[in-house]
Amino acid sequence: MNARQQLGAFGERIAAHHLEAAGMTILERNVRIARTEVDVIARDGADLVFVEVRTRRNAPGLAAESIIPAKLQRIWGFALAYCERGGHDPDTI
């Protein structure tokens, strides 16, 4: 595992702990469907939460600013495919 991968794994662990501390239940980590991977899938009450972790070191701006529209579109598609695969109705979660 190279330094970049180690930093990413560290960020994912921190994010998962933060979500758990906020009362969410971590369902899965590093889930891949087709060509898209989502770092954390959690449950917050009745809601499924799809989390893309962006660990940045010495980069200006917010991590959310680094998610381009194409990536966001892939995450939406992933969420719909995940719901379909798991038998979840995306309109009720």
GROMACS .gro file of C-alpha atoms in nm:
model
   93
    1MET     CA    1   0.000   0.000   0.000
    2ASN     CA    2   0.151   0.332  -0.103
    3ALA     CA    3   0.140   0.659   0.097
    4ARG     CA    4  -0.163   0.791  -0.091
    5GLN     CA    5  -0.359   0.472  -0.027
    6GLN     CA    6  -0.261   0.480   0.340
    7LEU     CA    7  -0.382   0.839   0.371
    8GLY     CA    8  -0.711   0.746   0.203
    9ALA     CA    9  -0.763   0.444   0.431
   10PHE     CA   10  -0.689   0.664   0.734
   11GLY     CA   11  -0.948   0.919   0.618
   12GLU     CA   12  -1.206   0.646   0.567
   13ARG     CA   13  -1.151   0.514   0.920
   14ILE     CA   14  -1.188   0.865   1.064
   15ALA     CA   15  -1.505   0.925   0.861
   16ALA     CA   16  -1.657   0.593   0.973
   17HIS     CA   17  -1.584   0.673   1.339
   18HIS     CA   18  -1.738   1.020   1.293
   19LEU     CA   19  -2.053   0.874   1.138
   20GLU     CA   20  -2.085   0.617   1.419
   21ALA     CA   21  -2.036   0.890   1.680
   22ALA     CA   22  -2.321   1.078   1.511
   23GLY     CA   23  -2.545   0.773   1.566
   24MET     CA   24  -2.524   0.614   1.223
   25THR     CA   25  -2.467   0.244   1.162
   26ILE     CA   26  -2.195   0.152   0.915
   27LEU     CA   27  -2.336  -0.112   0.679
   28GLU     CA   28  -2.051  -0.155   0.430
   29ARG     CA   29  -1.718  -0.005   0.331
   30ASN     CA   30  -1.546   0.018  -0.006
   31VAL     CA   31  -1.838  -0.119  -0.207
   32ARG     CA   32  -1.796  -0.142  -0.583
   33ILE     CA   33  -2.075  -0.165  -0.839
   34ALA     CA   34  -1.964  -0.160  -1.201
   35ARG     CA   35  -1.692   0.108  -1.224
   36THR     CA   36  -1.793   0.309  -0.917
   37GLU     CA   37  -1.679   0.257  -0.561
   38VAL     CA   38  -1.838   0.424  -0.258
   39ASP     CA   39  -1.625   0.444   0.052
   40VAL     CA   40  -1.891   0.406   0.322
   41ILE     CA   41  -2.257   0.307   0.323
   42ALA     CA   42  -2.435   0.385   0.647
   43ARG     CA   43  -2.785   0.387   0.789
   44ASP     CA   44  -2.916   0.697   0.962
   45GLY     CA   45  -3.256   0.598   1.097
   46ALA     CA   46  -3.459   0.502   0.789
   47ASP     CA   47  -3.213   0.669   0.549
   48LEU     CA   48  -2.927   0.509   0.359
   49VAL     CA   49  -2.623   0.736   0.343
   50PHE     CA   50  -2.363   0.701   0.066
   51VAL     CA   51  -2.033   0.860   0.164
   52GLU     CA   52  -1.743   0.957  -0.061
   53VAL     CA   53  -1.444   1.031   0.164
   54ARG     CA   54  -1.199   1.291   0.038
   55THR     CA   55  -0.886   1.303   0.252
   56ARG     CA   56  -0.672   1.599   0.162
   57ARG     CA   57  -0.334   1.707   0.286
   58ASN     CA   58  -0.219   2.065   0.234
   59ALA     CA   59  -0.473   2.131  -0.040
   60PRO     CA   60  -0.663   2.461  -0.035
   61GLY     CA   61  -1.042   2.462  -0.028
   62LEU     CA   62  -1.301   2.216   0.090
   63ALA     CA   63  -1.283   1.847   0.009
   64ALA     CA   64  -1.638   1.865  -0.132
   65GLU     CA   65  -1.508   2.106  -0.396
   66SER     CA   66  -1.295   1.825  -0.535
   67ILE     CA   67  -1.598   1.617  -0.639
   68ILE     CA   68  -1.666   1.695  -1.002
   69PRO     CA   69  -2.020   1.670  -1.144
   70ALA     CA   70  -1.938   1.345  -1.328
   71LYS     CA   71  -1.832   1.182  -0.998
   72LEU     CA   72  -2.150   1.301  -0.828
   73GLN     CA   73  -2.355   1.157  -1.114
   74ARG     CA   74  -2.174   0.821  -1.078
   75ILE     CA   75  -2.250   0.819  -0.703
   76TRP     CA   76  -2.621   0.881  -0.775
   77GLY     CA   77  -2.620   0.594  -1.022
   78PHE     CA   78  -2.438   0.377  -0.769
   79ALA     CA   79  -2.698   0.458  -0.502
   80LEU     CA   80  -2.984   0.360  -0.732
   81ALA     CA   81  -2.809   0.036  -0.833
   82TYR     CA   82  -2.732  -0.043  -0.468
   83CYS     CA   83  -3.098   0.008  -0.374
   84GLU     CA   84  -3.211  -0.211  -0.662
   85ARG     CA   85  -2.962  -0.484  -0.575
   86GLY     CA   86  -3.060  -0.479  -0.208
   87GLY     CA   87  -3.434  -0.453  -0.261
   88HIS     CA   88  -3.451  -0.103  -0.112
   89ASP     CA   89  -3.707   0.141  -0.247
   90PRO     CA   90  -3.513   0.465  -0.308
   91ASP     CA   91  -3.834   0.665  -0.264
   92THR     CA   92  -3.885   0.542   0.092
   93ILE     CA   93  -3.535   0.557   0.233
   0.00000   0.00000   0.00000
